[in-house]
PDB file of C-alpha atoms in Angstrom:
ATOM      1  CA  UNK A 991      66.032 -16.279-120.535  1.00 73.00           C
ATOM      2  CA  UNK A 992      62.498 -15.253-121.486  1.00 86.00           C
ATOM      3  CA  UNK A 993      60.162 -13.679-118.924  1.00 86.00           C
ATOM      4  CA  UNK A 994      58.033 -16.816-118.974  1.00 88.00           C
ATOM      5  CA  UNK A 995      61.065 -18.961-118.183  1.00 91.00           C
ATOM      6  CA  UNK A 996      62.196 -16.571-115.421  1.00 91.00           C
ATOM      7  CA  UNK A 997      58.717 -16.629-113.894  1.00 93.00           C
ATOM      8  CA  UNK A 998      58.594 -20.429-114.040  1.00 93.00           C
ATOM      9  CA  UNK A 999      62.020 -20.628-112.375  1.00 93.00           C
ATOM     10  CA  UNK A1000      60.955 -18.372-109.491  1.00 93.00           C
ATOM     11  CA  UNK A1001      57.746 -20.299-108.896  1.00 95.00           C
ATOM     12  CA  UNK A1002      59.373 -23.714-109.167  1.00 94.00           C
ATOM     13  CA  UNK A1003      62.145 -22.821-106.723  1.00 94.00           C
ATOM     14  CA  UNK A1004      59.574 -21.532-104.221  1.00 94.00           C
ATOM     15  CA  UNK A1005      57.353 -24.614-104.520  1.00 94.00           C
ATOM     16  CA  UNK A1006      54.589 -22.917-106.494  1.00 95.00           C
ATOM     17  CA  UNK A1007      55.393 -24.241-109.958  1.00 92.00           C
ATOM     18  CA  UNK A1008      52.132 -26.207-110.291  1.00 93.00           C
ATOM     19  CA  UNK A1009      49.836 -23.512-108.877  1.00 95.00           C
ATOM     20  CA  UNK A1010      46.841 -22.299-110.850  1.00 95.00           C
ATOM     21  CA  UNK A1011      47.018 -18.631-111.892  1.00 94.00           C
ATOM     22  CA  UNK A1012      44.219 -16.057-111.911  1.00 94.00           C
ATOM     23  CA  UNK A1013      44.745 -12.410-112.939  1.00 93.00           C
ATOM     24  CA  UNK A1014      44.048  -9.775-110.285  1.00 89.00           C
ATOM     25  CA  UNK A1015      43.095  -6.162-110.894  1.00 76.00           C
ATOM     26  CA  UNK A1016      46.181  -3.986-111.252  1.00 62.00           C
ATOM     27  CA  UNK A1017      46.788  -0.331-110.520  1.00 61.00           C
ATOM     28  CA  UNK A1018      47.762   2.677-112.614  1.00 58.00           C
ATOM     29  CA  UNK A1019      51.287   1.340-113.155  1.00 68.00           C
ATOM     30  CA  UNK A1020      52.692  -1.229-115.572  1.00 80.00           C
ATOM     31  CA  UNK A1021      52.743  -3.886-112.848  1.00 89.00           C
ATOM     32  CA  UNK A1022      50.570  -6.997-113.202  1.00 93.00           C
ATOM     33  CA  UNK A1023      49.368  -9.313-110.447  1.00 94.00           C
ATOM     34  CA  UNK A1024      48.433 -12.988-110.512  1.00 95.00           C
ATOM     35  CA  UNK A1025      46.805 -14.967-107.715  1.00 97.00           C
ATOM     36  CA  UNK A1026      48.330 -18.408-107.322  1.00 97.00           C
ATOM     37  CA  UNK A1027      46.370 -21.298-105.813  1.00 97.00           C
ATOM     38  CA  UNK A1028      47.995 -24.639-105.057  1.00 96.00           C
ATOM     39  CA  UNK A1029      46.219 -27.966-104.919  1.00 94.00           C
ATOM     40  CA  UNK A1030      46.379 -27.833-101.115  1.00 94.00           C
ATOM     41  CA  UNK A1031      44.422 -24.563-101.115  1.00 95.00           C
ATOM     42  CA  UNK A1032      47.371 -22.330-100.224  1.00 96.00           C
ATOM     43  CA  UNK A1033      47.387 -18.968-102.001  1.00 97.00           C
ATOM     44  CA  UNK A1034      49.988 -16.372-102.893  1.00 97.00           C
ATOM     45  CA  UNK A1035      50.273 -13.366-105.214  1.00 97.00           C
ATOM     46  CA  UNK A1036      52.834 -12.947-107.965  1.00 97.00           C
ATOM     47  CA  UNK A1037      53.861  -9.378-108.815  1.00 96.00           C
ATOM     48  CA  UNK A1038      55.063  -9.102-112.408  1.00 95.00           C
ATOM     49  CA  UNK A1039      56.973  -5.810-112.712  1.00 94.00           C
ATOM     50  CA  UNK A1040      58.943  -5.914-115.954  1.00 94.00           C
ATOM     51  CA  UNK A1041      62.098  -3.766-115.706  1.00 94.00           C
ATOM     52  CA  UNK A1042      61.725  -3.073-119.440  1.00 93.00           C
ATOM     53  CA  UNK A1043      58.701  -0.912-118.563  1.00 92.00           C
ATOM     54  CA  UNK A1044      60.641   1.047-115.941  1.00 93.00           C
ATOM     55  CA  UNK A1045      59.476  -1.033-112.974  1.00 95.00           C
ATOM     56  CA  UNK A1046      61.743  -2.031-110.080  1.00 96.00           C
ATOM     57  CA  UNK A1047      60.697  -4.464-107.343  1.00 96.00           C
ATOM     58  CA  UNK A1048      63.507  -3.539-104.952  1.00 97.00           C
ATOM     59  CA  UNK A1049      61.761  -0.486-103.398  1.00 97.00           C
ATOM     60  CA  UNK A1050      58.708  -2.654-102.651  1.00 97.00           C
ATOM     61  CA  UNK A1051      60.889  -5.204-100.886  1.00 97.00           C
ATOM     62  CA  UNK A1052      62.669  -2.549 -98.811  1.00 97.00           C
ATOM     63  CA  UNK A1053      59.476  -0.775 -97.745  1.00 98.00           C
ATOM     64  CA  UNK A1054      57.708  -4.075 -97.005  1.00 98.00           C
ATOM     65  CA  UNK A1055      60.570  -5.086 -94.716  1.00 98.00           C
ATOM     66  CA  UNK A1056      60.352  -1.739 -92.909  1.00 98.00           C
ATOM     67  CA  UNK A1057      56.579  -2.018 -92.446  1.00 98.00           C
ATOM     68  CA  UNK A1058      56.718  -5.597 -91.217  1.00 98.00           C
ATOM     69  CA  UNK A1059      59.507  -4.615 -88.830  1.00 97.00           C
ATOM     70  CA  UNK A1060      57.140  -1.956 -87.472  1.00 97.00           C
ATOM     71  CA  UNK A1061      54.540  -4.644 -86.692  1.00 97.00           C
ATOM     72  CA  UNK A1062      52.263  -3.762 -89.609  1.00 98.00           C
ATOM     73  CA  UNK A1063      50.637  -6.064 -92.150  1.00 98.00           C
ATOM     74  CA  UNK A1064      52.623  -5.639 -95.337  1.00 98.00           C
ATOM     75  CA  UNK A1065      52.783  -8.800 -97.473  1.00 98.00           C
ATOM     76  CA  UNK A1066      55.602 -11.173 -96.661  1.00 98.00           C
ATOM     77  CA  UNK A1067      57.969 -11.673 -99.604  1.00 97.00           C
ATOM     78  CA  UNK A1068      58.291 -15.431-100.187  1.00 96.00           C
ATOM     79  CA  UNK A1069      60.614 -15.289-103.193  1.00 96.00           C
ATOM     80  CA  UNK A1070      62.097 -12.699-105.527  1.00 95.00           C
ATOM     81  CA  UNK A1071      63.911 -12.239-108.804  1.00 95.00           C
ATOM     82  CA  UNK A1072      64.946  -8.596-108.785  1.00 95.00           C
ATOM     83  CA  UNK A1073      66.581  -8.710-112.211  1.00 94.00           C
ATOM     84  CA  UNK A1074      63.506 -10.158-113.937  1.00 94.00           C
ATOM     85  CA  UNK A1075      61.039  -8.200-111.811  1.00 96.00           C
ATOM     86  CA  UNK A1076      59.089 -10.937-110.042  1.00 96.00           C
ATOM     87  CA  UNK A1077      57.977 -11.067-106.405  1.00 97.00           C
ATOM     88  CA  UNK A1078      56.070 -13.932-104.812  1.00 97.00           C
ATOM     89  CA  UNK A1079      54.018 -12.385-102.020  1.00 97.00           C
ATOM     90  CA  UNK A1080      51.729 -13.295 -99.162  1.00 98.00           C
ATOM     91  CA  UNK A1081      48.084 -13.082-100.258  1.00 98.00           C
ATOM     92  CA  UNK A1082      46.279 -10.736 -97.860  1.00 98.00           C
ATOM     93  CA  UNK A1083      42.896 -11.535 -99.409  1.00 96.00           C
ATOM     94  CA  UNK A1084      40.115  -9.600-101.088  1.00 95.00           C
ATOM     95  CA  UNK A1085      38.556  -7.706 -98.168  1.00 97.00           C
ATOM     96  CA  UNK A1086      39.625  -4.270 -99.372  1.00 97.00           C
ATOM     97  CA  UNK A1087      38.312  -1.494 -97.146  1.00 98.00           C
ATOM     98  CA  UNK A1088      36.615  -0.008-100.208  1.00 97.00           C
ATOM     99  CA  UNK A1089      34.670  -3.248-100.751  1.00 97.00           C
ATOM    100  CA  UNK A1090      33.876  -3.753 -97.092  1.00 97.00           C
ATOM    101  CA  UNK A1091      32.592  -0.182 -96.743  1.00 97.00           C
ATOM    102  CA  UNK A1092      30.445  -0.523 -99.867  1.00 95.00           C
ATOM    103  CA  UNK A1093      28.991  -3.836 -98.719  1.00 95.00           C
ATOM    104  CA  UNK A1094      28.357  -2.634 -95.147  1.00 92.00           C
ATOM    105  CA  UNK A1095      27.899   1.157 -95.140  1.00 89.00           C
ATOM    106  CA  UNK A1096      27.285   1.138 -91.416  1.00 95.00           C
ATOM    107  CA  UNK A1097      30.770  -0.269 -90.862  1.00 97.00           C
ATOM    108  CA  UNK A1098      32.531   2.478 -92.829  1.00 98.00           C
ATOM    109  CA  UNK A1099      33.307   4.784 -89.852  1.00 98.00           C
ATOM    110  CA  UNK A1100      34.801   1.914 -87.852  1.00 98.00           C
ATOM    111  CA  UNK A1101      36.935   0.831 -90.800  1.00 98.00           C
ATOM    112  CA  UNK A1102      38.225   4.357 -91.284  1.00 98.00           C
ATOM    113  CA  UNK A1103      38.886   4.759 -87.562  1.00 98.00           C
ATOM    114  CA  UNK A1104      41.006   1.596 -87.740  1.00 98.00           C
ATOM    115  CA  UNK A1105      42.863   3.113 -90.687  1.00 98.00           C
ATOM    116  CA  UNK A1106      43.545   6.257 -88.667  1.00 98.00           C
ATOM    117  CA  UNK A1107      44.934   4.137 -85.831  1.00 98.00           C
ATOM    118  CA  UNK A1108      47.143   2.135 -88.203  1.00 98.00           C
ATOM    119  CA  UNK A1109      48.468   5.346 -89.714  1.00 98.00           C
ATOM    120  CA  UNK A1110      49.304   6.713 -86.276  1.00 98.00           C
ATOM    121  CA  UNK A1111      51.116   3.460 -85.422  1.00 98.00           C
ATOM    122  CA  UNK A1112      53.159   3.701 -88.618  1.00 98.00           C
ATOM    123  CA  UNK A1113      54.176   7.252 -87.782  1.00 98.00           C
ATOM    124  CA  UNK A1114      55.649   6.231 -84.429  1.00 98.00           C
ATOM    125  CA  UNK A1115      58.578   4.827 -86.417  1.00 98.00           C
ATOM    126  CA  UNK A1116      61.163   7.116 -87.962  1.00 97.00           C
ATOM    127  CA  UNK A1117      61.497   6.734 -91.728  1.00 98.00           C
ATOM    128  CA  UNK A1118      64.730   5.178 -92.987  1.00 97.00           C
ATOM    129  CA  UNK A1119      67.444   7.752 -93.592  1.00 96.00           C
ATOM    130  CA  UNK A1120      67.663   6.963 -97.306  1.00 96.00           C
ATOM    131  CA  UNK A1121      63.985   7.665 -98.062  1.00 97.00           C
ATOM    132  CA  UNK A1122      63.415  10.796-100.191  1.00 97.00           C
ATOM    133  CA  UNK A1123      61.995  13.743 -98.224  1.00 97.00           C
ATOM    134  CA  UNK A1124      58.825  15.352 -99.586  1.00 98.00           C
ATOM    135  CA  UNK A1125      59.806  18.954 -98.910  1.00 98.00           C
ATOM    136  CA  UNK A1126      57.438  21.847 -99.741  1.00 98.00           C
ATOM    137  CA  UNK A1127      59.605  22.551-102.795  1.00 98.00           C
ATOM    138  CA  UNK A1128      59.327  18.998-104.084  1.00 98.00           C
ATOM    139  CA  UNK A1129      55.598  18.811-103.365  1.00 98.00           C
ATOM    140  CA  UNK A1130      55.039  22.033-105.284  1.00 98.00           C
ATOM    141  CA  UNK A1131      57.074  20.810-108.242  1.00 97.00           C
ATOM    142  CA  UNK A1132      55.165  17.513-108.229  1.00 97.00           C
ATOM    143  CA  UNK A1133      51.992  19.198-109.544  1.00 97.00           C
ATOM    144  CA  UNK A1134      53.679  19.613-112.949  1.00 96.00           C
ATOM    145  CA  UNK A1135      51.436  16.933-114.607  1.00 97.00           C
ATOM    146  CA  UNK A1136      48.485  19.283-114.064  1.00 97.00           C
ATOM    147  CA  UNK A1137      49.951  21.725-116.557  1.00 96.00           C
ATOM    148  CA  UNK A1138      51.460  19.144-118.890  1.00 96.00           C
ATOM    149  CA  UNK A1139      48.438  16.867-119.308  1.00 96.00           C
ATOM    150  CA  UNK A1140      45.310  18.379-117.737  1.00 96.00           C
ATOM    151  CA  UNK A1141      45.517  22.077-118.635  1.00 95.00           C
ATOM    152  CA  UNK A1142      48.368  22.454-121.136  1.00 94.00           C
ATOM    153  CA  UNK A1143      46.749  25.582-122.546  1.00 91.00           C
ATOM    154  CA  UNK A1144      47.479  27.667-119.465  1.00 90.00           C
ATOM    155  CA  UNK A1145      50.399  30.048-119.755  1.00 89.00           C
ATOM    156  CA  UNK A1146      53.703  29.065-118.067  1.00 91.00           C
ATOM    157  CA  UNK A1147      53.129  31.923-115.638  1.00 91.00           C
ATOM    158  CA  UNK A1148      50.176  30.002-114.159  1.00 92.00           C
ATOM    159  CA  UNK A1149      52.396  27.045-113.385  1.00 94.00           C
ATOM    160  CA  UNK A1150      55.060  29.244-111.818  1.00 95.00           C
ATOM    161  CA  UNK A1151      52.504  31.122-109.724  1.00 96.00           C
ATOM    162  CA  UNK A1152      50.793  27.927-108.572  1.00 97.00           C
ATOM    163  CA  UNK A1153      54.015  26.222-107.571  1.00 97.00           C
ATOM    164  CA  UNK A1154      55.213  29.318-105.713  1.00 98.00           C
ATOM    165  CA  UNK A1155      51.918  29.755-103.877  1.00 98.00           C
ATOM    166  CA  UNK A1156      51.769  26.083-102.928  1.00 98.00           C
ATOM    167  CA  UNK A1157      55.375  26.045-101.730  1.00 98.00           C
ATOM    168  CA  UNK A1158      54.866  29.181 -99.661  1.00 98.00           C
ATOM    169  CA  UNK A1159      51.669  27.848 -98.083  1.00 98.00           C
ATOM    170  CA  UNK A1160      53.292  24.515 -97.174  1.00 98.00           C
ATOM    171  CA  UNK A1161      56.339  26.258 -95.739  1.00 98.00           C
ATOM    172  CA  UNK A1162      54.041  28.364 -93.555  1.00 97.00           C
ATOM    173  CA  UNK A1163      52.721  25.257 -91.779  1.00 96.00           C
ATOM    174  CA  UNK A1164      54.216  24.517 -88.348  1.00 94.00           C
ATOM    175  CA  UNK A1165      57.467  22.571 -88.656  1.00 92.00           C
ATOM    176  CA  UNK A1166      57.055  18.806 -88.374  1.00 92.00           C
ATOM    177  CA  UNK A1167      59.614  16.017 -88.185  1.00 95.00           C
ATOM    178  CA  UNK A1168      59.220  13.852 -91.310  1.00 97.00           C
ATOM    179  CA  UNK A1169      57.339  10.585 -90.843  1.00 98.00           C
ATOM    180  CA  UNK A1170      56.905   7.564 -93.149  1.00 98.00           C
ATOM    181  CA  UNK A1171      54.459   8.505 -95.941  1.00 98.00           C
ATOM    182  CA  UNK A1172      53.082   5.683 -98.104  1.00 98.00           C
ATOM    183  CA  UNK A1173      51.519   8.194-100.567  1.00 96.00           C
ATOM    184  CA  UNK A1174      48.626   5.959-101.722  1.00 94.00           C
ATOM    185  CA  UNK A1175      47.120   5.187 -98.335  1.00 98.00           C
ATOM    186  CA  UNK A1176      43.461   4.800 -99.335  1.00 97.00           C
ATOM    187  CA  UNK A1177      40.600   2.314 -99.217  1.00 98.00           C
ATOM    188  CA  UNK A1178      41.616   0.309-102.302  1.00 96.00           C
ATOM    189  CA  UNK A1179      45.101  -0.252-100.887  1.00 96.00           C
ATOM    190  CA  UNK A1180      43.959  -1.313 -97.405  1.00 98.00           C
ATOM    191  CA  UNK A1181      42.806  -4.865 -96.627  1.00 98.00           C
ATOM    192  CA  UNK A1182      40.594  -5.581 -93.642  1.00 98.00           C
ATOM    193  CA  UNK A1183      42.149  -8.369 -91.536  1.00 98.00           C
ATOM    194  CA  UNK A1184      39.878  -8.629 -88.464  1.00 96.00           C
ATOM    195  CA  UNK A1185      41.605 -11.795 -87.252  1.00 96.00           C
ATOM    196  CA  UNK A1186      44.740  -9.750 -86.533  1.00 97.00           C
ATOM    197  CA  UNK A1187      45.193  -7.370 -83.631  1.00 95.00           C
ATOM    198  CA  UNK A1188      45.659  -3.624 -83.270  1.00 95.00           C
ATOM    199  CA  UNK A1189      47.189  -1.710 -86.182  1.00 97.00           C
ATOM    200  CA  UNK A1190      47.946  -5.010 -87.964  1.00 97.00           C
ATOM    201  CA  UNK A1191      44.210  -5.302 -88.726  1.00 97.00           C
ATOM    202  CA  UNK A1192      44.838  -3.248 -91.880  1.00 98.00           C
ATOM    203  CA  UNK A1193      46.842  -4.931 -94.614  1.00 98.00           C
ATOM    204  CA  UNK A1194      48.946  -2.491 -96.635  1.00 98.00           C
ATOM    205  CA  UNK A1195      49.370  -2.551-100.422  1.00 96.00           C
ATOM    206  CA  UNK A1196      51.034  -0.390-103.095  1.00 94.00           C
ATOM    207  CA  UNK A1197      53.616   1.362-100.945  1.00 96.00           C
ATOM    208  CA  UNK A1198      56.776   1.117-103.059  1.00 95.00           C
ATOM    209  CA  UNK A1199      56.874   4.903-103.644  1.00 95.00           C
ATOM    210  CA  UNK A1200      57.063   5.715 -99.919  1.00 98.00           C
ATOM    211  CA  UNK A1201      58.819   8.904 -98.828  1.00 98.00           C
ATOM    212  CA  UNK A1202      59.447  10.836 -95.638  1.00 98.00           C
ATOM    213  CA  UNK A1203      57.048  13.727 -95.279  1.00 98.00           C
ATOM    214  CA  UNK A1204      54.321  15.587 -93.424  1.00 98.00           C
ATOM    215  CA  UNK A1205      52.239  13.543 -90.933  1.00 98.00           C
ATOM    216  CA  UNK A1206      48.955  14.681 -92.514  1.00 98.00           C
ATOM    217  CA  UNK A1207      49.780  13.569 -96.075  1.00 98.00           C
ATOM    218  CA  UNK A1208      48.504   9.981 -95.816  1.00 98.00           C
ATOM    219  CA  UNK A1209      45.504  11.212 -93.843  1.00 98.00           C
ATOM    220  CA  UNK A1210      44.654  13.441 -96.808  1.00 98.00           C
ATOM    221  CA  UNK A1211      45.055  10.463 -99.136  1.00 98.00           C
ATOM    222  CA  UNK A1212      42.684   8.415 -96.961  1.00 98.00           C
ATOM    223  CA  UNK A1213      39.925  10.977 -96.440  1.00 98.00           C
ATOM    224  CA  UNK A1214      40.028  12.680 -99.873  1.00 98.00           C
ATOM    225  CA  UNK A1215      39.850   9.518-101.937  1.00 97.00           C
ATOM    226  CA  UNK A1216      39.922   9.952-105.716  1.00 96.00           C
ATOM    227  CA  UNK A1217      38.194   6.605-106.269  1.00 95.00           C
ATOM    228  CA  UNK A1218      35.285   6.615-103.839  1.00 96.00           C
ATOM    229  CA  UNK A1219      33.099   9.024-101.905  1.00 96.00           C
ATOM    230  CA  UNK A1220      34.140   8.906 -98.260  1.00 97.00           C
ATOM    231  CA  UNK A1221      31.245   9.804 -95.971  1.00 97.00           C
ATOM    232  CA  UNK A1222      31.658  12.739 -93.618  1.00 97.00           C
ATOM    233  CA  UNK A1223      31.236  10.312 -90.713  1.00 98.00           C
ATOM    234  CA  UNK A1224      34.036   8.053 -91.950  1.00 98.00           C
ATOM    235  CA  UNK A1225      36.396  10.967 -92.635  1.00 98.00           C
ATOM    236  CA  UNK A1226      35.747  12.335 -89.150  1.00 98.00           C
ATOM    237  CA  UNK A1227      36.259   8.885 -87.611  1.00 98.00           C
ATOM    238  CA  UNK A1228      39.666   8.576 -89.299  1.00 98.00           C
ATOM    239  CA  UNK A1229      40.692  12.085 -88.260  1.00 98.00           C
ATOM    240  CA  UNK A1230      39.462  11.695 -84.668  1.00 98.00           C
ATOM    241  CA  UNK A1231      41.206   8.328 -84.240  1.00 98.00           C
ATOM    242  CA  UNK A1232      44.457   9.734 -85.637  1.00 98.00           C
ATOM    243  CA  UNK A1233      44.278  12.861 -83.456  1.00 98.00           C
ATOM    244  CA  UNK A1234      43.579  10.791 -80.349  1.00 98.00           C
ATOM    245  CA  UNK A1235      46.493   8.463 -81.094  1.00 97.00           C
ATOM    246  CA  UNK A1236      48.983  11.220 -81.930  1.00 97.00           C
ATOM    247  CA  UNK A1237      47.851  13.981 -79.561  1.00 96.00           C
ATOM    248  CA  UNK A1238      47.971  16.562 -82.354  1.00 95.00           C
ATOM    249  CA  UNK A1239      45.887  19.745 -82.523  1.00 95.00           C
ATOM    250  CA  UNK A1240      42.792  19.656 -84.745  1.00 97.00           C
ATOM    251  CA  UNK A1241      43.027  23.182 -86.174  1.00 96.00           C
ATOM    252  CA  UNK A1242      46.632  22.808 -87.326  1.00 96.00           C
ATOM    253  CA  UNK A1243      45.900  19.358 -88.704  1.00 97.00           C
ATOM    254  CA  UNK A1244      42.884  20.567 -90.691  1.00 97.00           C
ATOM    255  CA  UNK A1245      44.955  23.347 -92.285  1.00 97.00           C
ATOM    256  CA  UNK A1246      47.671  20.875 -93.253  1.00 98.00           C
ATOM    257  CA  UNK A1247      45.071  18.401 -94.519  1.00 98.00           C
ATOM    258  CA  UNK A1248      43.529  21.020 -96.793  1.00 98.00           C
ATOM    259  CA  UNK A1249      46.861  22.086 -98.275  1.00 98.00           C
ATOM    260  CA  UNK A1250      48.202  18.580 -98.765  1.00 98.00           C
ATOM    261  CA  UNK A1251      44.906  17.474-100.301  1.00 98.00           C
ATOM    262  CA  UNK A1252      45.115  20.407-102.724  1.00 98.00           C
ATOM    263  CA  UNK A1253      48.642  19.402-103.718  1.00 98.00           C
ATOM    264  CA  UNK A1254      47.654  15.767-104.078  1.00 98.00           C
ATOM    265  CA  UNK A1255      44.524  16.425-106.120  1.00 98.00           C
ATOM    266  CA  UNK A1256      46.249  18.862-108.458  1.00 98.00           C
ATOM    267  CA  UNK A1257      48.777  16.155-109.238  1.00 98.00           C
ATOM    268  CA  UNK A1258      46.054  13.498-109.560  1.00 97.00           C
ATOM    269  CA  UNK A1259      44.148  15.556-112.131  1.00 97.00           C
ATOM    270  CA  UNK A1260      47.275  15.651-114.255  1.00 97.00           C
ATOM    271  CA  UNK A1261      48.022  11.950-113.837  1.00 96.00           C
ATOM    272  CA  UNK A1262      44.440  10.920-114.592  1.00 96.00           C
ATOM    273  CA  UNK A1263      44.491  13.094-117.719  1.00 96.00           C
ATOM    274  CA  UNK A1264      47.725  11.417-118.813  1.00 96.00           C
ATOM    275  CA  UNK A1265      46.300   7.939-118.202  1.00 94.00           C
ATOM    276  CA  UNK A1266      43.090   8.799-120.069  1.00 93.00           C
ATOM    277  CA  UNK A1267      45.154  10.027-123.000  1.00 93.00           C
ATOM    278  CA  UNK A1268      47.147   6.796-122.926  1.00 93.00           C
ATOM    279  CA  UNK A1269      44.061   4.664-123.598  1.00 92.00           C
ATOM    280  CA  UNK A1270      42.585   4.354-120.106  1.00 91.00           C
ATOM    281  CA  UNK A1271      39.401   6.481-120.349  1.00 92.00           C
ATOM    282  CA  UNK A1272      37.988   5.106-117.089  1.00 92.00           C
ATOM    283  CA  UNK A1273      40.054   7.726-115.268  1.00 94.00           C
ATOM    284  CA  UNK A1274      37.945  10.494-116.807  1.00 94.00           C
ATOM    285  CA  UNK A1275      34.991   9.353-114.682  1.00 94.00           C
ATOM    286  CA  UNK A1276      37.014   9.950-111.512  1.00 95.00           C
ATOM    287  CA  UNK A1277      37.926  13.545-112.310  1.00 96.00           C
ATOM    288  CA  UNK A1278      34.681  15.238-111.161  1.00 96.00           C
ATOM    289  CA  UNK A1279      35.143  13.797-107.652  1.00 97.00           C
ATOM    290  CA  UNK A1280      38.744  15.012-107.543  1.00 97.00           C
ATOM    291  CA  UNK A1281      37.589  18.445-108.750  1.00 97.00           C
ATOM    292  CA  UNK A1282      34.906  18.693-106.043  1.00 97.00           C
ATOM    293  CA  UNK A1283      37.414  17.812-103.349  1.00 97.00           C
ATOM    294  CA  UNK A1284      39.919  20.273-104.760  1.00 98.00           C
ATOM    295  CA  UNK A1285      37.409  23.134-104.730  1.00 97.00           C
ATOM    296  CA  UNK A1286      36.370  22.320-101.152  1.00 97.00           C
ATOM    297  CA  UNK A1287      39.949  22.327 -99.864  1.00 98.00           C
ATOM    298  CA  UNK A1288      40.886  25.467-101.798  1.00 98.00           C
ATOM    299  CA  UNK A1289      38.219  27.239 -99.732  1.00 98.00           C
ATOM    300  CA  UNK A1290      40.268  26.729 -96.548  1.00 98.00           C
ATOM    301  CA  UNK A1291      42.012  29.948 -95.469  1.00 97.00           C
ATOM    302  CA  UNK A1292      45.376  28.171 -95.498  1.00 97.00           C
ATOM    303  CA  UNK A1293      44.991  27.627 -99.246  1.00 98.00           C
ATOM    304  CA  UNK A1294      43.887  31.163-100.151  1.00 98.00           C
ATOM    305  CA  UNK A1295      47.068  31.996-102.064  1.00 97.00           C
ATOM    306  CA  UNK A1296      46.902  28.766-104.051  1.00 98.00           C
ATOM    307  CA  UNK A1297      43.227  29.408-104.844  1.00 98.00           C
ATOM    308  CA  UNK A1298      44.100  32.811-106.301  1.00 97.00           C
ATOM    309  CA  UNK A1299      46.832  31.312-108.465  1.00 97.00           C
ATOM    310  CA  UNK A1300      44.379  28.688-109.781  1.00 96.00           C
ATOM    311  CA  UNK A1301      41.518  31.074-110.550  1.00 94.00           C
ATOM    312  CA  UNK A1302      41.678  30.229-114.287  1.00 92.00           C
ATOM    313  CA  UNK A1303      42.001  26.454-113.906  1.00 95.00           C
ATOM    314  CA  UNK A1304      39.239  24.849-116.006  1.00 94.00           C
ATOM    315  CA  UNK A1305      36.821  22.279-114.606  1.00 94.00           C
ATOM    316  CA  UNK A1306      37.277  18.702-115.881  1.00 92.00           C
ATOM    317  CA  UNK A1307      34.582  18.944-118.576  1.00 77.00           C
ATOM    318  CA  UNK A1308      36.182  22.079-120.011  1.00 49.00           C
ATOM    319  CA  UNK A1309      39.674  20.645-119.774  1.00 48.00           C
ATOM    320  CA  UNK A1310      38.615  17.440-121.542  1.00 46.00           C
TER     321      UNK A1310
END
């Protein structure tokens, strides 16, 4: 059966065979998204994740079920064809937090405070036992794309020293029980749903790579956004709301935030360089923001060892 025939079969069986289709903006993966609109005005989203490209819809389904079971607004899965890689999903709309904050700058702190509250609500639930655990060792190893794609000219000793310094710094943080980590918890993956209540006011997207990890990881993803400048007021609103909801100490959280943001942005530089080299040059324009955030977080005392190991890392213009 062709992909077109498999798609038509899924939609027909679910009662969406005659719906009009409009492409939606995708992400950095090979997945594609189509908005479906029926004659009665009902809408849904079709995820097209071709297994031939390495995609797998089953993790999305499992994580979505976990999030919905936790009372959060992940899209409902209306229909699925795991083998062909199609999911028919609830359409959460277009009110991305990134768009809402850009359209109403004065609302940005409140939106980010709501995100901090939603994150705290998520973390009240233990991650499933079969989720991978983002240990300091794995987080340190995950920066490998930096040396493969962004700065391949650096000697192997730089990679070894950076990974060791990052692992040691993360291991020095106070021990924390792993919590659910969505990994890409940021303004373009959050949908404002003001008609819903409490933590369900934030719709969640792009969470299929979830792991169990440090409580501050998704907070770093939210407040050190590679795709938009988050105001100091909004970042503080998210942090303050999360601290109030979790009862955690600010100083320890800020140290963890700095280190996890360093790890995340080192990896992002490598991934953006790979995507740019694969014919997506728009990612080059995002690198200066990631670099600025990286330099700011490397200045935190908790990241001093990592900063020393990265002393020769070139800025984006030089690396390009």
